[in-house]
CSV table of C-alpha atoms and ligand atoms in Angstrom, one decimal:
chain,number,residue,atom,x,y,z
A,1150,LEU,CA,84.3,100.6,94.2
A,1151,ASP,CA,87.1,99.3,91.8
A,1152,PRO,CA,88.3,96.0,93.3
A,1153,ASN,CA,91.8,96.7,92.0
A,1154,LEU,CA,92.0,100.0,93.8
A,1155,LEU,CA,94.2,100.0,96.9
A,1156,THR,CA,92.7,102.4,99.4
A,1157,THR,CA,95.0,104.6,101.4
A,1158,THR,CA,94.2,102.5,104.5
A,1159,GLN,CA,95.3,99.3,102.7
A,1160,ALA,CA,98.4,100.9,101.2
A,1161,VAL,CA,99.7,102.1,104.6
A,1162,ASP,CA,98.5,99.1,106.6
A,1163,THR,CA,100.2,96.5,104.2
A,1164,ALA,CA,103.6,98.2,104.6
A,1165,PHE,CA,103.1,98.6,108.3
A,1166,ILE,CA,102.0,95.0,108.9
A,1167,PHE,CA,104.8,93.6,106.8
A,1168,ILE,CA,107.5,95.6,108.6
A,1169,PHE,CA,105.9,94.9,111.9
A,1170,GLY,CA,105.6,91.2,111.2
A,1171,VAL,CA,109.3,90.9,110.1
A,1172,SER,CA,110.3,92.8,113.3
A,1173,VAL,CA,108.3,90.5,115.5
A,1174,VAL,CA,109.8,87.3,113.9
A,1175,LEU,CA,113.3,88.7,114.1
A,1176,LEU,CA,112.8,89.8,117.7
A,1177,ALA,CA,111.4,86.4,118.7
A,1178,GLY,CA,114.1,84.5,116.8
A,1179,ILE,CA,117.1,86.5,118.0
A,1180,THR,CA,115.8,86.4,121.6
A,1181,ALA,CA,115.2,82.7,121.5
A,1182,THR,CA,118.7,82.0,120.0
A,1183,THR,CA,120.4,84.2,122.6
A,1184,ILE,CA,118.7,82.4,125.4
A,1185,TRP,CA,119.4,79.0,123.9
A,1186,PHE,CA,123.1,79.8,123.3
A,1187,ALA,CA,123.5,81.2,126.8
A,1188,ILE,CA,122.3,77.9,128.2
A,1189,ARG,CA,123.8,75.5,125.7
A,1190,TYR,CA,127.2,77.0,125.8
A,1191,HIS,CA,127.3,78.0,129.4
A,1192,ARG,CA,130.8,77.6,131.0
A,1193,SER,CA,129.5,74.7,133.2
A,1194,ARG,CA,128.5,72.7,130.1
A,1195,GLN,CA,131.2,73.8,127.7
A,1196,PRO,CA,134.4,74.8,129.6
A,1197,GLU,CA,136.5,74.6,126.4
A,1198,PRO,CA,135.6,75.4,122.7
A,1199,THR,CA,135.2,72.2,120.8
A,1200,SER,CA,136.5,73.7,117.5
A,1201,GLN,CA,137.8,77.0,116.2
A,1202,VAL,CA,135.7,78.4,113.3
A,1203,ASP,CA,137.4,81.0,111.0
A,1204,SER,CA,134.6,81.4,108.5
A,1205,ASN,CA,131.6,79.8,107.1
A,1206,LEU,CA,130.8,80.7,103.5
A,1207,TRP,CA,127.3,79.2,103.5
A,1208,LEU,CA,126.3,81.1,106.6
A,1209,GLU,CA,127.7,84.3,105.3
A,1210,ILE,CA,125.7,84.0,102.0
A,1211,VAL,CA,122.5,83.4,104.0
A,1212,TRP,CA,123.0,86.3,106.4
A,1213,THR,CA,123.7,88.7,103.5
A,1214,THR,CA,121.0,87.5,101.1
A,1215,LEU,CA,118.2,87.2,103.6
A,1216,PRO,CA,118.3,90.7,105.1
A,1217,THR,CA,118.8,92.2,101.6
A,1218,LEU,CA,115.7,90.5,100.4
A,1219,LEU,CA,113.7,91.6,103.5
A,1220,VAL,CA,114.8,95.2,103.2
A,1221,MET,CA,114.0,95.2,99.5
A,1222,ALA,CA,110.5,93.8,100.3
A,1223,MET,CA,110.0,96.6,102.8
A,1224,PHE,CA,111.0,99.1,100.2
A,1225,TRP,CA,108.6,97.5,97.7
A,1226,TYR,CA,105.6,97.7,100.0
A,1227,GLY,CA,106.6,101.3,101.0
A,1228,TRP,CA,107.0,102.5,97.5
A,1229,ARG,CA,103.8,100.9,96.3
A,1230,GLY,CA,102.0,102.4,99.2
A,1231,TYR,CA,103.5,105.8,98.5
A,1232,LEU,CA,102.4,105.6,94.9
A,1233,SER,CA,98.8,104.7,96.0
A,1234,LEU,CA,98.7,107.7,98.4
A,1235,ARG,CA,99.8,110.1,95.6
A,1236,THR,CA,97.8,108.7,92.7
A,1237,VAL,CA,94.2,109.8,92.9
A,1238,PRO,CA,91.8,107.4,91.3
A,1239,GLU,CA,89.9,108.6,88.3
A,1240,GLY,CA,86.5,110.2,88.8
A,1241,ALA,CA,87.3,111.3,92.3
A,1242,MET,CA,85.1,114.0,93.9
A,1243,GLU,CA,86.9,117.3,94.5
A,1244,VAL,CA,86.7,119.2,97.8
A,1245,THR,CA,88.9,122.1,98.9
A,1246,ALA,CA,90.0,122.1,102.6
A,1247,THR,CA,90.9,125.5,103.9
A,1248,ALA,CA,92.9,125.6,107.1
A,1249,ARG,CA,93.2,128.8,109.1
A,1250,MET,CA,93.9,129.7,112.7
A,1251,TRP,CA,92.0,127.8,114.1
A,1252,SER,CA,89.4,126.0,112.1
A,1253,TRP,CA,88.8,123.9,109.0
A,1254,ASN,CA,86.3,124.8,106.2
A,1255,PHE,CA,85.4,122.6,103.3
A,1256,THR,CA,84.2,123.8,99.9
A,1257,TYR,CA,82.4,121.5,97.5
A,1258,ALA,CA,81.7,121.8,93.8
A,1259,GLY,CA,78.8,124.2,93.5
A,1260,GLY,CA,80.1,126.4,96.3
A,1261,LYS,CA,78.5,124.8,99.3
A,1262,THR,CA,80.8,125.0,102.4
A,1263,SER,CA,80.8,123.2,105.7
A,1264,PRO,CA,82.9,122.9,108.9
A,1265,LYS,CA,82.8,119.1,108.7
A,1266,LEU,CA,84.0,117.1,105.7
A,1267,TYR,CA,81.0,115.3,104.2
A,1268,VAL,CA,81.8,112.5,101.8
A,1269,PRO,CA,79.8,109.8,100.0
A,1270,VAL,CA,80.7,106.2,100.8
A,1271,GLY,CA,82.5,104.3,98.1
A,1272,LYS,CA,83.6,107.4,96.1
A,1273,PRO,CA,87.3,108.5,96.2
A,1274,VAL,CA,87.6,112.1,97.4
A,1275,ARG,CA,90.4,114.3,96.3
A,1276,VAL,CA,91.0,117.1,98.8
A,1277,GLU,CA,92.9,120.2,97.7
A,1278,LEU,CA,94.7,121.6,100.6
A,1279,ALA,CA,94.9,125.4,101.2
A,1280,SER,CA,96.1,127.5,104.1
A,1281,ASP,CA,95.0,131.1,104.7
A,1282,ASP,CA,97.7,131.9,107.1
A,1283,VAL,CA,100.4,129.6,108.6
A,1284,LEU,CA,101.5,126.0,108.3
A,1285,HIS,CA,98.8,123.4,109.2
A,1286,GLY,CA,98.6,119.6,108.9
A,1287,PHE,CA,95.7,117.7,107.4
A,1288,PHE,CA,95.4,114.4,109.3
A,1289,ILE,CA,92.7,111.7,109.1
A,1290,PRO,CA,94.1,108.8,111.1
A,1291,ALA,CA,91.2,106.5,110.1
A,1292,PHE,CA,92.3,106.8,106.4
A,1293,ARG,CA,96.0,107.0,107.2
A,1294,VAL,CA,96.2,110.3,105.4
A,1295,LYS,CA,98.5,113.1,106.6
A,1296,GLU,CA,99.7,116.0,104.5
A,1297,ASP,CA,101.2,119.4,105.3
A,1298,VAL,CA,99.1,122.4,104.4
A,1299,VAL,CA,101.5,125.1,103.4
A,1300,PRO,CA,100.5,128.6,102.6
A,1301,GLY,CA,101.0,129.4,98.9
A,1302,LYS,CA,101.7,125.8,98.0
A,1303,LYS,CA,99.4,123.4,96.1
A,1304,ASN,CA,99.1,120.1,97.8
A,1305,TYR,CA,96.4,117.4,97.9
A,1306,ALA,CA,95.4,114.2,99.6
A,1307,TRP,CA,92.8,111.6,98.7
A,1308,PHE,CA,90.9,108.8,100.5
A,1309,VAL,CA,87.8,106.7,100.1
A,1310,ALA,CA,85.4,105.8,102.9
A,1311,THR,CA,84.3,102.2,102.5
A,1312,ARG,CA,81.4,102.4,105.0
A,1313,PRO,CA,79.3,105.0,106.6
A,1314,GLY,CA,80.7,106.6,109.8
A,1315,SER,CA,82.3,109.5,111.5
A,1316,HIS,CA,86.1,109.8,111.8
A,1317,ASP,CA,88.3,112.4,113.4
A,1318,LEU,CA,90.1,115.0,111.2
A,1319,PHE,CA,92.5,117.3,112.8
A,1320,CYS,CA,95.5,119.6,112.5
A,1321,SER,CA,98.8,117.7,113.0
A,1322,VAL,CA,101.1,120.8,113.1
A,1323,TYR,CA,101.3,123.1,116.1
A,1324,CYS,CA,99.9,126.3,114.7
A,1325,GLY,CA,99.3,128.6,117.7
A,1326,VAL,CA,97.4,128.9,121.0
A,1327,SER,CA,94.1,127.3,119.8
A,1328,HIS,CA,95.7,124.6,117.6
A,1329,SER,CA,93.8,122.0,119.6
A,1330,SER,CA,90.4,123.4,118.4
A,1331,MET,CA,91.3,122.5,114.8
A,1332,ILE,CA,89.5,119.2,115.2
A,1333,THR,CA,86.5,118.2,113.2
A,1334,THR,CA,85.2,115.1,111.5
A,1335,VAL,CA,84.8,113.3,108.2
A,1336,GLU,CA,81.2,112.3,107.9
A,1337,ALA,CA,80.9,109.4,105.5
A,1338,LEU,CA,77.2,109.2,104.3
A,1339,PRO,CA,75.5,106.7,102.0
A,1340,PRO,CA,75.6,108.2,98.5
A,1341,ALA,CA,71.9,109.1,98.5
A,1342,ALA,CA,72.1,110.8,101.8
A,1343,PHE,CA,75.2,112.7,100.6
A,1344,ALA,CA,73.4,113.9,97.5
A,1345,ALA,CA,70.5,115.1,99.6
A,1346,TRP,CA,72.9,116.9,101.9
A,1347,LEU,CA,74.8,118.5,99.1
A,1348,SER,CA,71.6,119.8,97.3
A,1349,GLN,CA,70.4,121.5,100.4
A,1350,GLY,CA,71.2,125.2,100.2
A,1351,GLY,CA,72.2,127.1,103.3
A,1352,GLU,CA,69.0,128.6,104.8
A,1353,ALA,CA,68.8,132.4,105.0
A,1354,ALA,CA,68.4,132.2,108.7
A,1355,HIS,CA,71.7,130.4,109.0
A,1356,ALA,CA,73.5,132.7,106.6
A,1357,GLY,CA,75.1,134.7,109.4
A,1358,LYS,CA,76.3,131.6,111.2
A,1359,GLU,CA,77.5,130.0,108.0
A,1360,LEU,CA,79.6,133.1,107.4
A,1361,LEU,CA,81.1,132.7,110.8
A,1362,GLU,CA,82.0,129.1,110.1
A,1363,LYS,CA,83.3,129.9,106.6
A,1364,ASN,CA,85.6,132.7,107.8
A,1365,GLY,CA,87.0,130.8,110.7
A,1366,CYS,CA,85.5,133.1,113.3
A,1367,LEU,CA,84.3,130.1,115.4
A,1368,GLY,CA,87.8,128.8,115.8
A,1369,CYS,CA,88.4,131.7,118.2
A,1370,HIS,CA,84.9,132.7,119.2
A,1371,SER,CA,82.2,130.4,120.7
A,1372,LEU,CA,78.5,130.8,120.4
A,1373,ASP,CA,77.7,129.1,123.7
A,1374,GLY,CA,79.4,131.3,126.3
A,1375,THR,CA,82.7,129.4,126.6
A,1376,PRO,CA,85.7,131.7,126.2
A,1377,ARG,CA,88.1,130.7,123.6
A,1378,VAL,CA,91.0,132.7,122.2
A,1379,GLY,CA,88.5,135.6,121.8
A,1380,PRO,CA,85.4,136.6,123.7
A,1381,THR,CA,82.2,134.5,123.2
A,1382,PHE,CA,79.6,135.8,120.8
A,1383,LYS,CA,76.8,134.7,123.1
A,1384,GLY,CA,74.9,137.8,124.2
A,1385,ILE,CA,77.5,140.1,122.7
A,1386,TRP,CA,75.0,142.8,121.6
A,1387,GLY,CA,74.6,145.6,124.2
A,1388,ARG,CA,77.4,144.1,126.4
A,1389,GLN,CA,79.8,146.5,128.2
A,1390,VAL,CA,83.3,145.8,127.2
A,1391,THR,CA,86.6,147.3,128.3
A,1392,ILE,CA,88.9,148.0,125.4
A,1393,VAL,CA,92.5,149.0,125.3
A,1394,THR,CA,93.6,151.6,122.7
A,1395,GLY,CA,97.3,152.5,122.7
A,1396,GLY,CA,97.6,151.8,126.5
A,1397,THR,CA,94.4,153.6,127.6
A,1398,GLU,CA,91.3,151.7,128.8
A,1399,ARG,CA,87.8,152.7,127.9
A,1400,THR,CA,84.4,151.0,128.4
A,1401,VAL,CA,82.1,150.9,125.5
A,1402,THR,CA,78.7,149.3,124.7
A,1403,VAL,CA,78.6,146.9,121.9
A,1404,ASP,CA,76.7,148.3,119.0
A,1405,GLU,CA,76.8,148.1,115.2
A,1406,ALA,CA,79.6,150.5,114.8
A,1407,TYR,CA,81.7,148.8,117.4
A,1408,LEU,CA,81.1,145.4,115.8
A,1409,ARG,CA,82.1,146.6,112.4
A,1410,ARG,CA,85.3,148.2,113.8
A,1411,SER,CA,86.1,145.0,115.7
A,1412,ILE,CA,85.9,143.0,112.6
A,1413,LEU,CA,87.6,145.3,110.1
A,1414,GLU,CA,90.3,146.7,112.4
A,1415,PRO,CA,90.5,144.3,115.3
A,1416,ASN,CA,93.8,145.6,116.6
A,1417,ALA,CA,92.7,149.3,116.8
A,1418,GLU,CA,90.7,148.5,119.9
A,1419,VAL,CA,91.6,145.3,121.8
A,1420,VAL,CA,89.3,143.8,124.3
A,1421,LYS,CA,91.0,143.8,127.7
A,1422,GLY,CA,92.3,140.4,128.8
A,1423,PHE,CA,92.6,139.0,125.2
A,1424,PRO,CA,95.6,138.8,123.0
A,1425,PRO,CA,95.7,141.0,119.8
A,1426,VAL,CA,95.7,138.0,117.5
A,1427,MET,CA,92.5,138.5,115.4
A,1428,PRO,CA,93.3,139.0,111.7
A,1429,SER,CA,91.7,141.9,110.0
A,1430,PHE,CA,88.8,141.1,107.7
A,1431,THR,CA,89.0,144.3,105.6
A,1432,GLY,CA,88.8,143.2,102.0
A,1433,LYS,CA,87.9,139.6,102.9
A,1434,LEU,CA,84.2,140.2,103.6
A,1435,SER,CA,81.7,142.0,101.3
A,1436,ASP,CA,79.4,144.7,102.7
A,1437,ALA,CA,76.5,142.2,102.5
A,1438,GLU,CA,78.5,139.6,104.4
A,1439,LEU,CA,79.5,142.0,107.0
A,1440,ALA,CA,75.9,143.1,107.4
A,1441,ALA,CA,74.8,139.5,107.7
A,1442,ILE,CA,77.4,138.8,110.4
A,1443,VAL,CA,76.4,142.0,112.3
A,1444,SER,CA,72.7,141.1,112.2
A,1445,PHE,CA,73.5,137.6,113.4
A,1446,LEU,CA,75.5,138.9,116.3
A,1447,ARG,CA,72.8,141.4,117.1
A,1448,SER,CA,70.2,138.6,117.3
A,1449,GLY,CA,72.0,137.3,120.4
A,1450,GLY,CA,75.1,135.8,118.9
A,1451,GLY,CA,73.4,132.5,118.3
A,1452,GLU,CA,72.1,132.0,121.8
A,1453,GLY,CA,71.0,128.5,122.0
A,1454,LYS,CA,71.6,128.0,118.3
A,1455,GLU,CA,74.8,126.0,118.6
A,1456,GLU,CA,73.1,122.8,117.6
A,1457,PRO,CA,75.2,120.3,115.8
A,1458,ASP,CA,75.3,121.7,112.3
A,1459,LYS,CA,72.6,120.4,110.0
A,1460,HIS,CA,72.8,122.4,106.8
B,2115,CU,CU1,96.6,124.2,112.4
């Protein structure tokens, strides 16, 4: 890692510590002076003023210059930090973060995708931010990085992990009922482990599950039976569901045709008790992808397969 490089953590922390330090010194100094004056010039000790002071040039110069210098120093640290946050070091690895209601998905050079952000230690990472629907916020507190993810707007963030570890990454902008499930992690791996991870292709057996992750289905549907915004996928095949179509209720058995309809035209038949918020995937999934998803759901909707993802 370039020793002259200011990481995003250092950039933000320097400005923060400087401003915080100045505030602490001023708070302590002003409080101590107030207490000292209150005692020293108390009515009992000092019934009459000893002298009448109209002005003091020297004092006025000090109390004008000192705060000006302090505020300019604060600006300097803030500006330098801002430039560091917006200037991506050369040779950074590129990843695209796609936000959608209500999950994150990361795409690496070569097309691999994952629901967690994997990065190599010691290499700056440039994250292109994209939203598929509404306003989201890309926030990694550990690296002091926070950027809005605005639909239709190009934006980016960068950071570098200096040691291996796992850090929270979440959406900082309220984006709907399951906003809170937009939490994942940055997994900083030693470079060799990262290279090994990146070169592993998605296995065919996991293709269906990967498609669910990639298309954000798992932000609203669980694989382990917990209800989220939408019904769980666990044991969905053959289940009896009550659906509402234009005000009338009907009970159907989940089969292939039903699954396809639910994915392509989710609002035509809405599962009773759930809000009609699922976006249509018509035109977003190829026939092969739809078939892979359907066959994954048929095989039990991943019963017992919600292991921590190891692609
Ligand atoms: Cu969000």
